[in-house]
XYZ file of C-alpha atoms in Angstrom:
651
model
C 7.777 -7.573 30.984
C 11.257 -8.921 31.938
C 10.993 -11.546 28.690
C 9.575 -8.213 26.574
C 13.422 -6.588 27.641
C 15.055 -9.117 26.444
C 13.061 -9.043 23.192
C 14.048 -5.606 23.282
C 17.872 -5.851 23.780
C 18.489 -8.468 21.891
C 16.947 -6.475 18.779
C 18.955 -3.667 20.019
C 22.239 -5.884 19.911
C 21.173 -7.657 16.705
C 21.074 -3.786 15.736
C 23.862 -2.283 16.721
C 26.022 -5.322 15.405
C 24.576 -4.545 11.808
C 25.065 -0.891 12.049
C 28.747 -1.778 12.779
C 28.680 -4.236 9.719
C 27.193 -2.212 7.338
C 29.076 1.401 7.802
C 30.314 1.393 4.343
C 27.625 3.138 2.101
C 25.257 1.415 0.237
C 22.748 2.904 -1.652
C 20.383 1.772 -4.366
C 22.953 1.986 -6.704
C 25.089 0.458 -5.047
C 22.871 -2.827 -4.588
C 22.260 -2.857 -8.029
C 25.849 -2.377 -9.365
C 26.585 -5.211 -7.662
C 23.479 -7.427 -9.231
C 24.421 -6.221 -12.674
C 27.845 -7.639 -11.760
C 26.908 -11.271 -10.098
C 23.861 -12.316 -11.635
C 24.136 -10.019 -15.359
C 22.756 -13.024 -17.485
C 19.859 -13.435 -15.100
C 16.645 -12.267 -15.875
C 15.675 -8.988 -14.115
C 12.955 -7.647 -15.777
C 9.869 -9.673 -17.894
C 7.170 -8.042 -19.396
C 4.278 -8.282 -22.111
C 4.981 -6.776 -25.705
C 2.785 -7.497 -28.459
C 1.250 -10.660 -26.667
C 4.694 -12.280 -25.874
C 6.755 -12.089 -22.381
C 9.846 -10.738 -23.383
C 13.177 -11.206 -21.014
C 15.620 -8.188 -19.816
C 18.505 -9.566 -18.167
C 20.593 -7.618 -15.353
C 22.869 -6.250 -17.558
C 20.507 -5.383 -20.225
C 18.994 -3.357 -17.634
C 22.009 -1.519 -16.654
C 22.503 -0.600 -19.967
C 19.479 1.129 -20.479
C 18.970 2.644 -17.353
C 22.860 3.689 -18.209
C 21.233 5.188 -21.682
C 18.584 7.211 -19.715
C 20.522 8.417 -16.558
C 22.834 9.675 -19.513
C 19.967 11.374 -21.113
C 18.824 12.918 -17.981
C 22.019 14.248 -17.273
C 21.987 15.440 -20.416
C 18.753 17.436 -19.985
C 20.048 19.074 -17.291
C 18.545 16.676 -14.419
C 21.259 17.933 -11.527
C 21.750 16.095 -8.217
C 19.113 16.516 -5.708
C 16.251 17.662 -8.542
C 13.287 15.831 -8.204
C 11.366 14.120 -10.690
C 7.821 12.838 -10.914
C 6.896 9.543 -12.219
C 3.057 8.685 -13.302
C 2.844 5.358 -14.794
C 1.418 2.214 -15.104
C 3.532 -1.104 -13.734
C 6.121 -1.802 -16.375
C 10.054 -2.104 -17.266
C 9.994 1.384 -17.956
C 8.876 2.580 -14.452
C 12.118 0.498 -12.795
C 14.517 1.856 -15.307
C 13.617 5.390 -15.027
C 13.828 5.204 -11.213
C 17.116 3.657 -11.477
C 17.963 6.038 -14.308
C 17.159 9.023 -11.828
C 19.260 8.105 -9.244
C 22.415 7.647 -11.595
C 21.721 11.356 -12.515
C 21.848 12.341 -8.894
C 17.932 12.702 -8.666
C 14.874 12.102 -6.269
C 11.890 9.891 -7.698
C 8.689 11.267 -6.447
C 5.939 8.453 -7.621
C 2.885 9.053 -8.230
C -0.337 6.675 -7.869
C -2.548 6.711 -11.342
C -5.665 6.543 -9.160
C -5.359 10.166 -8.488
C -7.931 11.522 -11.329
C -8.376 14.982 -9.568
C -5.828 17.785 -10.881
C -5.778 19.029 -7.510
C -4.210 15.699 -5.752
C -1.466 15.518 -8.815
C -1.010 19.371 -8.492
C -0.353 19.265 -5.084
C 1.871 16.858 -5.289
C 4.288 18.118 -7.844
C 3.947 21.705 -6.754
C 4.428 20.671 -2.896
C 7.546 18.182 -3.981
C 8.994 20.865 -6.150
C 9.400 18.572 -9.136
C 11.444 19.596 -11.777
C 10.953 17.477 -14.581
C 8.040 14.543 -15.270
C 8.039 11.358 -16.801
C 4.978 9.618 -17.678
C 3.015 6.903 -19.682
C 0.987 7.724 -22.603
C -2.272 6.593 -21.086
C -1.660 9.638 -18.139
C -0.348 12.254 -20.471
C -3.810 13.987 -20.551
C -3.499 14.281 -16.493
C -0.261 16.178 -16.709
C -0.674 18.470 -19.800
C -4.071 19.579 -17.898
C -2.081 21.063 -14.984
C 1.168 21.760 -16.748
C 0.297 25.409 -16.897
C 0.695 25.429 -13.364
C 3.674 23.771 -13.140
C 6.212 26.650 -13.290
C 9.652 24.691 -11.935
C 8.665 21.608 -14.543
C 11.216 21.948 -17.847
C 10.500 18.492 -19.146
C 8.154 15.918 -19.888
C 9.451 12.630 -20.902
C 6.818 10.334 -22.420
C 7.154 6.880 -22.061
C 5.042 6.095 -25.573
C 5.121 7.426 -28.983
C 2.727 10.321 -29.503
C 1.385 11.400 -32.681
C 2.381 15.237 -31.829
C 4.135 17.008 -29.076
C 3.423 20.103 -26.825
C 6.121 22.515 -25.437
C 8.727 20.801 -23.180
C 7.602 17.206 -24.074
C 10.176 14.473 -24.907
C 9.429 10.853 -26.208
C 11.851 8.641 -24.006
C 13.579 7.223 -26.565
C 14.672 10.520 -27.618
C 15.933 11.080 -23.931
C 18.058 7.887 -24.379
C 19.935 8.718 -27.820
C 20.759 12.154 -25.899
C 22.025 9.816 -23.407
C 24.047 7.848 -26.111
C 25.413 10.941 -27.417
C 26.298 12.151 -24.053
C 28.307 8.621 -23.328
C 30.145 9.145 -26.476
C 31.210 12.470 -24.971
C 31.936 11.891 -21.747
C 34.083 9.161 -20.224
C 31.920 6.251 -18.150
C 33.916 7.210 -14.908
C 32.347 10.759 -15.371
C 28.638 9.266 -16.218
C 29.281 7.214 -13.005
C 30.842 9.979 -10.800
C 27.043 11.339 -10.142
C 25.541 8.191 -9.361
C 28.299 7.158 -7.135
C 28.376 10.611 -5.120
C 25.212 9.315 -3.175
C 25.683 8.832 0.213
C 23.315 6.359 1.955
C 21.551 9.687 4.020
C 20.662 11.203 0.138
C 17.013 10.828 -0.756
C 15.926 8.330 -3.022
C 12.131 9.248 -3.022
C 9.260 11.374 -1.271
C 6.241 9.566 -1.237
C 2.853 11.026 -0.617
C 0.687 9.497 1.799
C -2.467 10.899 3.538
C -1.977 11.650 7.064
C -3.453 14.013 10.116
C -4.182 16.875 7.957
C -5.867 17.897 4.989
C -3.126 17.857 2.582
C -0.959 14.824 1.910
C 2.531 14.800 3.424
C 5.503 13.681 1.243
C 7.403 10.730 3.340
C 11.095 11.459 2.388
C 12.967 8.385 2.420
C 16.821 7.860 1.831
C 18.915 5.220 -0.037
C 20.109 3.779 3.377
C 16.313 3.451 4.234
C 15.556 1.572 1.497
C 18.380 -1.261 1.583
C 18.040 -1.558 4.994
C 14.487 -2.796 4.747
C 15.875 -4.718 1.938
C 18.010 -6.344 4.780
C 15.063 -6.538 6.834
C 12.669 -8.266 4.526
C 15.526 -11.068 3.912
C 15.538 -11.656 7.823
C 12.145 -13.043 7.610
C 11.601 -14.164 3.822
C 14.401 -16.830 2.245
C 14.270 -15.275 -1.611
C 17.196 -16.461 -3.765
C 18.107 -15.951 -7.365
C 15.717 -18.496 -8.893
C 12.577 -16.486 -7.331
C 9.929 -15.180 -9.961
C 7.964 -12.272 -8.617
C 4.757 -10.923 -10.237
C 4.180 -7.465 -9.454
C 0.461 -6.701 -8.988
C 0.479 -4.147 -6.722
C 0.999 -0.220 -7.798
C 4.891 0.456 -7.888
C 3.965 3.470 -6.471
C 3.188 1.429 -3.248
C 6.128 1.485 -0.763
C 5.583 -2.282 0.080
C 5.364 -2.998 -3.896
C 8.243 -0.952 -4.511
C 10.366 -3.006 -2.025
C 9.425 -6.468 -1.881
C 8.395 -6.566 -5.277
C 11.348 -4.566 -6.928
C 14.424 -4.078 -4.451
C 14.417 -7.004 -2.739
C 13.948 -9.003 -6.195
C 16.896 -6.915 -7.451
C 19.070 -7.571 -4.792
C 18.754 -11.213 -4.796
C 19.389 -11.262 -8.735
C 15.582 -12.699 -8.990
C 13.249 -11.967 -11.951
C 10.803 -9.616 -11.435
C 7.941 -8.996 -14.052
C 4.872 -6.880 -14.433
C 0.812 -7.509 -15.364
C -0.066 -6.144 -18.857
C -2.032 -3.043 -18.444
C -4.493 -3.969 -21.348
C -6.977 -1.016 -23.137
C -9.004 -0.927 -20.005
C -8.956 -1.210 -16.147
C -11.473 -4.408 -16.924
C -8.396 -5.607 -19.276
C -5.739 -5.204 -16.642
C -7.819 -7.110 -14.389
C -8.345 -9.854 -16.506
C -4.916 -10.003 -17.524
C -3.684 -10.687 -13.617
C -4.903 -14.384 -13.352
C -3.607 -14.744 -16.833
C -0.101 -13.752 -16.075
C -0.124 -15.979 -12.860
C -0.088 -18.922 -14.788
C 1.740 -18.114 -17.563
C 4.734 -16.494 -15.128
C 4.294 -19.235 -12.667
C 5.441 -16.859 -9.620
C 7.057 -17.988 -6.622
C 5.691 -14.744 -4.345
C 2.761 -12.329 -4.796
C 1.907 -9.322 -2.856
C -2.050 -9.471 -2.443
C -4.026 -6.824 -0.699
C -7.797 -8.102 0.807
C -9.587 -7.430 -2.074
C -7.227 -8.959 -4.397
C -7.556 -12.256 -2.232
C -11.201 -12.353 -1.922
C -11.283 -12.040 -5.668
C -8.994 -14.890 -6.245
C -10.820 -16.848 -3.752
C -14.223 -16.017 -5.560
C -13.259 -17.049 -8.344
C -11.901 -20.585 -7.332
C -14.917 -21.173 -5.594
C -16.992 -20.189 -8.847
C -14.783 -22.498 -10.715
C -15.206 -25.691 -8.295
C -18.918 -24.791 -8.430
C -19.195 -25.573 -12.010
C -17.963 -28.720 -12.157
C -20.873 -30.301 -10.072
C -21.991 -31.337 -6.427
C -19.630 -34.195 -5.950
C -16.268 -31.906 -6.764
C -17.594 -29.219 -4.508
C -18.411 -31.769 -2.214
C -14.902 -32.924 -2.136
C -13.362 -29.774 -2.610
C -15.091 -28.765 0.778
C -13.928 -31.866 2.838
C -10.092 -31.551 1.439
C -10.316 -28.009 2.502
C -11.420 -28.931 6.020
C -8.720 -31.718 6.341
C -5.882 -29.502 4.988
C -7.279 -26.829 7.790
C -7.304 -28.883 10.438
C -3.917 -30.657 9.663
C -2.406 -27.128 9.454
C -3.967 -25.468 11.957
C -3.762 -21.947 12.364
C 0.207 -21.545 13.153
C 3.142 -23.605 12.983
C 3.949 -23.250 16.304
C 1.457 -25.285 17.663
C 2.059 -29.000 17.933
C 0.578 -31.306 15.675
C -0.300 -34.322 17.803
C -3.324 -36.054 16.947
C -3.277 -34.542 13.505
C -0.404 -35.949 12.142
C -2.785 -38.941 11.037
C -4.398 -36.251 8.572
C -0.717 -36.470 6.324
C -1.795 -39.325 4.210
C -5.216 -37.815 3.429
C -3.636 -34.047 2.900
C -1.027 -35.691 0.302
C -4.299 -37.792 -1.642
C -6.686 -34.622 -1.495
C -3.339 -32.601 -2.460
C -3.010 -35.151 -5.604
C -6.436 -35.488 -6.801
C -7.334 -32.190 -6.577
C -5.320 -28.947 -5.180
C -2.502 -29.669 -7.132
C -5.037 -29.116 -10.227
C -6.609 -25.550 -8.330
C -2.712 -24.771 -7.409
C -2.073 -25.019 -11.258
C -4.011 -21.948 -12.039
C -1.569 -20.108 -9.707
C 0.925 -21.305 -11.986
C 1.841 -24.582 -9.498
C 5.244 -22.431 -8.048
C 3.271 -20.523 -5.844
C 5.391 -20.844 -2.221
C 2.734 -18.111 -0.816
C 1.113 -14.659 -0.842
C 2.546 -12.033 1.488
C -1.127 -9.678 2.240
C -0.074 -5.465 3.016
C -2.407 -2.789 3.345
C -5.506 -3.456 5.369
C -5.733 -6.624 7.909
C -6.213 -10.004 6.221
C -9.381 -11.429 7.098
C -8.017 -14.566 9.570
C -11.173 -16.658 7.572
C -9.365 -15.315 4.143
C -5.682 -16.923 5.972
C -7.678 -20.278 6.348
C -9.333 -20.445 3.230
C -6.040 -20.405 1.412
C -3.852 -22.798 3.522
C -7.175 -25.248 3.304
C -6.089 -25.253 -0.690
C -2.579 -25.123 -0.338
C -1.472 -21.869 -0.854
C -0.332 -19.986 2.595
C -1.138 -16.395 2.616
C 0.941 -14.404 5.332
C -0.016 -10.768 7.039
C 2.653 -8.214 7.426
C 2.176 -4.959 8.480
C 4.125 -1.689 7.870
C 3.778 1.595 6.722
C 5.719 4.304 4.186
C 7.135 5.925 7.332
C 9.371 2.804 7.868
C 10.082 2.056 4.221
C 7.339 0.078 5.006
C 8.190 -3.628 6.374
C 7.704 -3.700 10.059
C 6.472 -7.237 10.748
C 5.519 -10.319 8.664
C 4.580 -13.776 9.022
C 6.524 -16.499 7.030
C 6.389 -20.156 6.284
C 8.432 -20.743 8.852
C 6.969 -18.751 11.685
C 3.511 -17.809 11.723
C 0.037 -17.845 13.060
C -3.248 -16.428 11.628
C -4.561 -12.999 12.900
C -1.266 -12.173 13.776
C 0.989 -9.210 11.606
C 4.151 -11.770 12.287
C 6.980 -11.403 13.703
C 9.269 -8.166 13.634
C 11.798 -8.267 11.027
C 15.448 -7.708 11.997
C 17.395 -5.551 12.977
C 14.356 -3.327 14.532
C 13.227 -2.125 18.006
C 9.881 -1.843 18.852
C 8.166 -0.657 21.925
C 4.153 -0.259 23.103
C 3.023 2.894 24.282
C 0.162 4.889 26.146
C -1.053 7.858 25.275
C 1.433 9.782 27.192
C 4.098 7.932 25.700
C 4.848 5.740 28.293
C 6.131 1.974 27.182
C 3.509 -0.947 28.354
C 4.556 -4.053 29.348
C 4.172 -7.502 26.883
C 0.444 -8.349 26.102
C -1.016 -4.613 26.563
C -2.407 -2.690 24.001
C -1.057 0.878 22.813
C 0.244 2.583 20.375
C 2.920 0.766 18.101
C 6.461 2.621 17.953
C 9.843 1.379 16.322
C 13.171 2.388 15.868
C 15.705 1.154 13.186
C 17.419 2.264 9.958
C 14.304 2.107 7.802
C 12.488 4.862 10.011
C 12.132 7.280 7.085
C 14.154 10.877 7.293
C 11.105 12.943 8.107
C 8.376 14.449 6.230
C 9.024 16.706 3.435
C 8.694 20.692 3.878
C 6.973 19.568 7.110
C 9.212 19.983 10.262
C 6.427 20.375 12.797
C 4.431 17.070 11.368
C 8.080 15.328 11.196
C 8.553 16.433 14.777
C 5.024 15.282 15.943
C 6.084 11.604 14.274
C 9.606 10.976 14.884
C 11.138 11.538 18.143
C 14.468 10.483 19.104
C 14.478 8.359 16.180
C 11.510 6.626 17.165
C 8.701 6.376 14.866
C 5.265 6.810 16.456
C 3.249 4.862 13.670
C -0.327 5.493 14.848
C -1.425 1.947 15.239
C -2.890 0.090 17.949
C -1.282 -3.121 18.909
C 0.295 -5.770 21.331
C 3.364 -7.888 21.146
C 2.699 -11.656 22.784
C 4.850 -14.125 24.450
C 5.569 -15.889 21.048
C 7.191 -12.409 19.628
C 4.343 -12.093 17.247
C 2.840 -8.597 16.666
C -1.080 -8.146 16.547
C -1.953 -5.122 15.074
C -5.704 -4.080 16.713
C -6.745 -0.772 14.395
C -5.658 2.586 14.574
C -4.534 5.507 17.024
C -5.020 7.712 13.877
C -8.339 8.790 11.768
C -7.320 7.245 8.518
C -9.419 5.574 6.160
C -8.325 2.558 4.796
C -10.208 0.842 2.100
C -9.985 -2.805 0.797
C -7.484 -2.624 -1.059
C -5.475 -1.216 1.337
C -5.202 2.520 0.071
C -5.462 5.243 2.751
C -6.787 8.970 3.076
C -6.846 11.751 5.897
C -10.709 12.295 6.438
C -10.376 15.342 8.196
C -9.927 17.944 5.093
C -13.099 15.869 3.702
C -14.867 16.452 7.130
C -14.385 20.030 7.230
C -15.659 20.830 4.238
C -18.997 18.758 4.725
C -19.651 20.730 7.860
C -18.740 23.777 6.258
C -20.466 24.008 3.196
C -23.499 21.888 3.708
C -25.768 23.761 6.427
C -27.729 20.255 6.959
C -24.933 18.927 8.513
C -23.779 19.802 11.826
C -21.333 17.187 12.562
C -20.047 14.337 10.408
C -17.185 11.386 10.761
C -16.256 9.184 7.818
C -15.664 5.842 8.387
C -13.917 3.076 6.271
C -12.330 0.214 7.537
C -11.016 -1.676 4.845
C -14.687 -1.626 2.638
C -14.710 -1.016 -1.049
C -16.852 2.081 -0.193
C -16.793 5.100 2.305
C -19.508 5.706 5.154
C -20.533 8.757 7.203
C -22.119 9.173 10.604
C -24.046 12.029 10.531
C -25.428 14.411 13.025
C -28.081 16.875 10.950
C -28.472 20.265 11.535
C -32.357 20.364 12.775
C -32.882 24.175 12.886
C -31.923 24.349 9.458
C -33.932 21.341 8.421
C -37.045 22.288 10.000
C -37.197 25.717 7.671
C -38.147 23.773 4.611
C -39.498 20.370 6.342
C -41.824 19.027 8.813
C -39.673 16.393 10.869
C -42.559 15.411 12.862
C -43.854 13.676 9.511
C -42.650 10.942 7.817
C -42.482 13.010 4.087
C -40.826 15.654 5.797
C -37.860 13.405 6.866
C -37.465 11.678 3.871
C -37.169 15.051 2.339
C -34.620 16.026 4.582
C -32.880 13.124 4.158
C -32.948 13.905 0.473
C -31.205 17.559 1.109
C -28.352 16.137 3.219
C -27.356 13.659 0.679
C -27.797 16.071 -2.511
C -25.607 18.691 -0.436
C -22.899 15.385 -0.130
C -23.816 15.114 -3.534
C -22.152 18.717 -4.465
C -18.590 17.098 -3.555
C -19.188 13.968 -6.009
C -18.899 13.721 -10.055
C -21.155 16.294 -11.767
C -21.612 18.528 -8.774
C -20.445 22.043 -8.142
C -17.641 21.000 -5.439
C -16.428 17.740 -7.563
C -12.967 19.133 -8.003
C -11.894 19.427 -3.826
C -11.536 15.694 -2.943
C -11.185 12.186 -4.429
C -14.657 10.615 -5.469
C -13.846 7.340 -3.969
C -13.536 8.578 -0.268
C -16.513 10.389 -0.024
C -19.291 8.889 1.843
C -21.915 6.704 -0.682
C -24.233 5.504 2.758
C -25.151 7.477 5.888
C -26.172 7.195 8.861
C -28.071 9.787 10.556
C -27.390 10.155 14.785
C -29.991 11.793 16.862
C -27.637 12.723 19.315
C -24.676 15.252 18.730
C -21.001 14.556 19.835
C -20.297 16.291 23.168
C -17.712 16.094 25.719
C -20.739 15.148 27.782
C -20.848 11.885 26.208
C -17.122 11.863 25.042
C -17.235 11.614 21.624
C -15.669 15.453 21.705
C -12.268 16.667 23.770
C -11.439 19.425 25.080
C -10.071 20.867 21.946
C -13.185 20.212 20.331
C -11.878 17.147 18.313
C -13.950 14.002 17.973
C -12.582 10.959 19.356
C -12.772 8.450 16.872
C -12.414 5.589 19.117
C -15.152 6.697 21.164
C -17.742 7.175 18.569
C -16.955 3.863 16.884
C -17.392 2.057 19.796
C -20.528 3.938 20.652
C -22.329 3.640 16.713
C -20.450 0.228 16.361
C -23.972 -1.809 15.595
C -25.211 1.157 13.205
C -21.605 1.217 11.380
C -21.830 -2.523 10.494
C -26.444 -1.709 9.812
C -24.705 0.807 7.431
C -22.908 -1.435 5.137
C -26.123 -4.046 4.960
C -28.230 -3.673 2.226
C -31.100 -2.429 4.290
C -28.604 0.249 5.909
C -27.350 1.260 2.090
C -30.846 3.077 1.463
C -31.129 6.453 2.260
C -34.357 6.507 3.901
C -33.844 3.354 5.721
C -35.940 2.741 9.127
C -33.114 4.026 11.723
C -32.406 6.819 9.165
C -35.941 7.965 9.334
C -36.113 7.695 13.331
C -33.048 9.741 13.730
C -35.202 12.691 12.366
C -38.018 12.109 14.223
């Protein structure tokens, strides 16, 4: 405990020193202006146009930002106006966000995965959006709900259209308005708006799913972002020569800060993956772009890392059994040499170094060429990385390090890095940042004990937009209660074990609150008495279902196998109403609806401690009690609706 206190005190003193040092205004605009001055001729943004990669320097980006920012001012954007940004990753995404700030605006970044009109509609209405900036590919979604957005004054479109509806304008025409604005006003007048922004002014409202049915808008200030950039750089050394390929969507807080702002702060380069004409083509563009950009750093999620691993193994397999055996031998040698941490003494393993060098020369250097040949490491965010996955990558000389954070922390809290890592952990805390581990009553626990991860620093959000109740529940006395379970060990490494809260987490790191879906399934599906959705880093969501036997027995004889099969079909049909083609398809995103179910014999109750005194499900107890069943649900046999266990549960 004493050592834990020393660690806390050290972080606190460091924090106080840097707070004093950073008393001066340091907004995103201040960072960008400095980089445009210091690194004017460095390439900042890179994207492929007509199959050719084009460079845009910091000075050139600055001019584009000024033109668009002035155009936004000319359109009537005022300080604190909210502007939604819905687009694939591209130069104009980054230029647009910076331009918003020069007009005094606040960005409401939106995921292109939001297909359902109600998801987009809620965010735009709740976010008080007055202007929408959208790519041509996403325009259809905006037009579908435009009539329900009376606050929206203009829709700015990245890509030229054959026809424009009322209130729509091409982005190039906005820039022309900016040119006119700049010709009629002094540069000082234009810049005055952006320079008036202070550290505590909002930069973005980033919507994330919480513990209620509706998503919550995480309000992040300019200082939240610039502080987290500084914190991130306390763990990873990046300089102006680095190249990054941004694969993750820019509306992700992780990609936003590490992919975009950290690179901008350091005068480094950020490239975006060409989207192609379809999602499949976009995926194919990732490995090609990696080879062409030759990045030093890639941000990843487990699903992407597994895809890369599969491609490597397939490529090796095609070269025959000799190469395959050589690959496995070399990988095992490197894994043994490097171990699971740079903190462990090498000991006798040092004798393997010549072999490691030999395998690198004859095999792994060629494998790494498929990643451009310059990649130093991956950083994984979103869902937790599989330890075996990390071992695979260090075995081929491309270390993959786990990081941890959440949007409410802007997002980085900790990360492993080349100089300090241990597989299975989420790494060291960024600095300056305070952390404590608390029990369910909020009492601080000693070093090594598991509890809720609670942090305090300049990266902690300003609150949830228009949701003071949720803010008060999550941020208390400056401390952010993350809702995640974890502990700190004696090495100063954070281990994240799971969740206190009930969020579903898919394999790509996307998160979603299940309560709204669960409530709807119980209320609108008479065959379902209770239900708990489950997704812990899987591509699909599953459900543990307590059936309404009394209702089912009205139509089916549960004493016969035929009747039980019919009852299962009835349960499945009721769930299908919420999916594409069903009469309730607009209620929830299809990806979070259960694709497989496990029917239970026993209901959740206070007696079995699966329901608490307020009649809420105790998810941890349910997951523990049905741990084997949850594993079974994801097997080939378990995915079959009328599997043996489902039939037995209805008997």
